[in-house]
Amino acid sequence: MRILVMSDIHANYTALQAVLKDAGAADETWCLGDLVGYGPDPNAVVEEVREIKNLTCLMGNHDVALTGGISMETFNGEAKRALLYHEKVLSPANLDFIRSLPSAVKVRGEATLAHGSPRDPLWEYILNSMIASLNFDHFETPWCFVGHSHVQCSFTQKEKGTRVVVQQTAPNVAIQLAPKMILNPGSVGQPRDRDSRAAYAIYDSEARTWTPRRVPYNIAEVQKRIREAGLPEKHAARIAAGW
Ligand code: ZN
């Protein structure tokens, strides 16, 4: 199966559209959470995701804040401002969809899916080899796909207890998967790896390959909507620079 794996759309509808178009036909779509937060288009993003066929979608930490599952005080002031705006504008049906998302890990074939990490699915960032190595004992499948850090990368553990190799993965270069790996498709709507293009990955479950991809989108258009909605200027600035 050809599976589109994406994460952290963060209410950026233009980036989502670019990813769906660029990815082409997929047998399944796995979304690792954070449909909302930061961006100007929470309703358009949730509506588009709801339409995707054969979808597995997890809840992210920004999503759970909107369901009342945790306090918004957990977020910094600027992130909280966007969430309060989303809370105000989201339609009841879209909010219901977010509430229906699972916050625990999901296993799909040879892959475990988590928003943050397999041992702390909503909150933990896997950003370095130390945190990654602590997580390899928390999933049984050969590989695990995570989002949350907004960095397109891979973590490889050759043997149990050995050093974990971290790599920022190159777009369009297929990686042959081998046990055990943790892979991050990057963020659709707010990349933080100094590449402003929307990030995602294609997972081929038969060939056991993972291909990171990047696609440019009209960032200025999204910045305009961020400003029109009165959201923090920082959210507009960062999507242009990829941080
Ligand atoms: Zn996120």
Coordinates of C-alpha atoms and ligand atoms in Angstrom, one line a residue:
M1 CA 0.0 0.0 0.0
R2 CA 1.0 3.5 -0.7
I3 CA 0.4 5.5 2.4
L4 CA 0.5 9.3 2.8
V5 CA 1.9 10.1 6.3
M6 CA 1.5 13.7 7.5
S7 CA 1.4 15.6 10.8
D8 CA 1.0 19.0 12.3
I9 CA -1.2 20.7 9.7
H10 CA -1.9 23.5 12.3
A11 CA -4.8 25.1 10.5
N12 CA -2.8 25.9 7.4
Y13 CA -5.2 25.0 4.6
T14 CA -3.0 26.2 1.7
A15 CA -0.2 23.9 2.8
L16 CA -2.6 21.0 3.3
Q17 CA -4.0 21.4 -0.2
A18 CA -0.5 21.5 -1.7
V19 CA 0.5 18.3 0.1
L20 CA -2.7 16.4 -0.9
K21 CA -2.1 17.5 -4.6
D22 CA 1.6 16.7 -4.5
A23 CA 1.1 13.3 -2.9
G24 CA -1.4 12.1 -5.5
A25 CA -3.4 8.9 -5.0
A26 CA -2.8 7.1 -1.7
D27 CA -4.4 3.8 -0.5
E28 CA -4.5 5.2 3.0
T29 CA -3.7 8.5 4.8
W30 CA -2.2 8.6 8.3
C31 CA -2.4 11.9 10.1
L32 CA -0.4 12.1 13.3
G33 CA -2.3 15.0 14.9
D34 CA -2.5 18.7 15.5
L35 CA -5.0 19.7 12.9
V36 CA -5.5 23.0 14.8
G37 CA -3.3 25.6 16.6
Y38 CA -1.3 28.5 15.2
G39 CA -2.9 28.9 11.7
P40 CA -5.8 30.8 10.3
D41 CA -8.0 28.0 8.8
P42 CA -9.2 25.5 11.5
N43 CA -12.6 24.9 9.9
A44 CA -11.2 24.4 6.3
V45 CA -8.5 22.0 7.5
V46 CA -10.8 19.9 9.6
E47 CA -13.4 19.7 6.8
E48 CA -10.7 18.7 4.3
V49 CA -9.3 16.0 6.6
R50 CA -12.8 14.7 7.3
E51 CA -13.3 14.1 3.6
I52 CA -10.1 12.0 3.2
K53 CA -10.9 8.3 2.6
N54 CA -9.2 5.5 4.5
L55 CA -8.0 7.9 7.1
T56 CA -6.4 7.2 10.4
C57 CA -6.0 10.4 12.4
L58 CA -4.6 10.9 15.9
M59 CA -5.2 13.7 18.3
G60 CA -2.3 16.2 19.0
N61 CA -1.7 18.3 22.0
H62 CA -3.2 21.4 20.4
D63 CA -6.3 19.4 19.4
V64 CA -6.8 18.0 22.9
A65 CA -6.7 21.6 24.3
L66 CA -9.8 22.4 22.2
T67 CA -11.7 19.5 23.6
G68 CA -11.2 20.7 27.1
G69 CA -8.9 17.7 27.8
I70 CA -6.2 20.0 29.2
S71 CA -5.9 23.6 30.3
M72 CA -4.9 26.2 27.7
E73 CA -2.5 27.6 30.3
T74 CA -0.2 24.7 29.3
F75 CA 0.6 26.7 26.1
N76 CA 2.6 29.8 25.7
G77 CA 0.7 33.1 25.2
E78 CA 0.9 33.2 21.4
A79 CA -0.1 29.5 21.0
K80 CA -2.9 30.1 23.4
R81 CA -4.2 33.1 21.5
A82 CA -4.6 31.0 18.4
L83 CA -6.3 28.2 20.3
L84 CA -8.8 30.7 21.8
Y85 CA -9.5 32.0 18.3
H86 CA -10.0 28.4 17.1
E87 CA -12.3 27.7 20.0
K88 CA -14.4 30.6 19.0
V89 CA -14.6 29.9 15.2
L90 CA -14.7 26.1 15.0
S91 CA -18.1 24.7 14.0
P92 CA -19.7 22.3 16.4
A93 CA -19.4 19.5 13.8
N94 CA -15.7 20.1 13.4
L95 CA -15.2 20.3 17.1
D96 CA -17.0 16.9 17.4
F97 CA -14.6 15.4 14.8
I98 CA -11.6 16.6 16.9
R99 CA -13.2 15.1 20.0
S100 CA -13.6 11.8 18.3
L101 CA -9.8 11.4 17.6
P102 CA -7.8 9.0 19.7
S103 CA -5.1 10.3 21.9
A104 CA -3.3 7.0 22.4
V105 CA -0.9 5.3 20.0
K106 CA -2.3 3.2 17.1
V107 CA -0.7 0.2 15.5
R108 CA -1.2 -0.2 11.7
G109 CA 0.6 -3.3 10.3
E110 CA 4.3 -2.9 10.9
A111 CA 4.0 0.7 12.1
T112 CA 3.1 2.2 15.5
L113 CA 1.7 5.8 15.2
A114 CA 2.0 8.5 17.8
H115 CA 1.7 12.2 17.9
G116 CA 4.6 12.9 20.2
S117 CA 6.3 9.7 21.2
P118 CA 5.2 6.1 21.9
R119 CA 5.8 6.4 25.7
D120 CA 4.1 9.8 25.9
P121 CA 1.9 10.1 22.8
L122 CA 0.6 13.7 23.3
W123 CA 3.5 15.6 24.8
E124 CA 7.0 14.2 24.4
Y125 CA 9.2 15.6 21.7
I126 CA 11.6 13.2 20.1
L127 CA 14.4 15.7 19.2
N128 CA 17.6 13.9 20.0
S129 CA 19.1 10.4 20.2
M130 CA 18.8 10.3 24.0
I131 CA 15.0 10.8 24.0
A132 CA 14.7 8.5 21.0
S133 CA 16.7 5.7 22.7
L134 CA 14.3 5.8 25.7
N135 CA 11.4 5.3 23.3
F136 CA 12.6 2.3 21.4
D137 CA 11.4 0.0 24.2
H138 CA 7.9 1.5 24.0
F139 CA 6.8 0.0 20.7
E140 CA 6.7 -3.6 19.4
T141 CA 6.5 -3.0 15.7
P142 CA 9.6 -2.6 13.5
W143 CA 9.0 1.2 13.1
C144 CA 7.2 4.0 14.7
F145 CA 6.0 7.2 13.0
V146 CA 5.7 10.4 15.1
G147 CA 5.1 14.1 14.6
H148 CA 5.0 17.0 17.1
S149 CA 8.6 18.3 16.7
H150 CA 7.9 19.6 13.1
V151 CA 11.3 18.3 12.0
Q152 CA 11.6 15.9 9.1
C153 CA 14.0 13.2 10.4
S154 CA 14.8 9.6 11.3
F155 CA 16.2 7.8 14.3
T156 CA 17.7 4.4 13.8
Q157 CA 18.6 1.8 16.4
K158 CA 20.6 -1.1 14.9
E159 CA 20.5 -3.3 17.9
K160 CA 18.7 -3.1 21.3
G161 CA 20.8 -1.0 23.6
T162 CA 23.1 0.4 20.9
R163 CA 23.5 4.0 20.0
V164 CA 20.7 5.7 18.1
V165 CA 21.6 7.4 14.9
V166 CA 19.7 10.7 14.2
Q167 CA 19.4 11.9 10.6
Q168 CA 17.7 14.9 9.0
T169 CA 16.2 13.0 6.1
A170 CA 16.6 14.4 2.5
P171 CA 13.5 15.0 0.5
N172 CA 12.7 12.6 -2.4
V173 CA 15.4 10.1 -1.3
A174 CA 13.6 6.8 -0.4
I175 CA 14.8 5.2 2.9
Q176 CA 14.8 1.4 3.1
L177 CA 13.2 0.7 6.4
A178 CA 14.8 -1.9 8.8
P179 CA 14.1 -2.6 12.4
K180 CA 14.1 -0.5 14.4
M181 CA 13.3 3.1 13.4
I182 CA 11.4 6.1 14.5
L183 CA 10.5 8.5 11.6
N184 CA 9.0 11.9 11.5
P185 CA 7.3 13.2 8.3
G186 CA 7.8 16.8 9.4
S187 CA 5.0 19.4 9.6
V188 CA 2.6 20.3 6.9
G189 CA 1.6 23.7 8.2
Q190 CA 4.5 25.0 10.3
P191 CA 7.9 23.3 9.5
R192 CA 10.7 24.0 12.0
D193 CA 13.7 22.6 10.2
R194 CA 14.6 25.8 8.3
D195 CA 12.8 24.7 5.2
S196 CA 9.6 26.5 4.8
R197 CA 8.1 24.0 2.3
A198 CA 5.3 21.8 3.6
A199 CA 6.6 18.4 4.7
Y200 CA 5.1 14.9 4.6
A201 CA 6.2 11.4 3.7
I202 CA 5.1 8.5 1.5
Y203 CA 5.3 5.1 3.2
D204 CA 5.2 2.0 1.0
S205 CA 4.2 -0.8 3.3
E206 CA 5.1 -3.6 0.8
A207 CA 8.5 -2.2 -0.4
R208 CA 9.1 -1.0 3.2
T209 CA 10.3 2.3 2.1
W210 CA 9.8 5.8 3.5
T211 CA 10.2 8.8 1.2
P212 CA 10.3 12.2 2.8
R213 CA 8.8 15.0 0.6
R214 CA 8.6 18.8 0.5
V215 CA 6.3 20.9 -1.5
P216 CA 6.2 24.7 -1.8
Y217 CA 2.9 26.6 -1.2
N218 CA 1.7 30.1 -1.3
I219 CA 3.0 31.3 2.1
A220 CA 2.1 35.0 1.6
E221 CA -1.6 34.0 1.2
V222 CA -1.6 32.2 4.6
Q223 CA 0.3 35.1 6.3
K224 CA -2.4 37.5 5.0
R225 CA -5.1 35.4 6.6
I226 CA -3.1 35.1 9.9
R227 CA -3.0 38.9 10.0
E228 CA -6.6 39.4 9.0
A229 CA -7.7 37.0 11.8
G230 CA -5.6 39.1 14.3
L231 CA -3.4 36.1 15.2
P232 CA 0.2 36.7 16.5
E233 CA 2.6 38.1 13.9
K234 CA 5.1 35.5 15.1
H235 CA 3.0 32.8 13.5
A236 CA 3.1 34.6 10.2
A237 CA 6.9 35.2 10.4
R238 CA 7.9 31.7 11.3
I239 CA 6.1 29.9 8.4
A240 CA 8.2 31.9 5.9
A241 CA 11.5 31.0 7.6
G242 CA 10.6 27.5 8.7
W243 CA 11.2 27.8 12.5
Ligands
ZN1 ZN 2.4 20.6 16.3

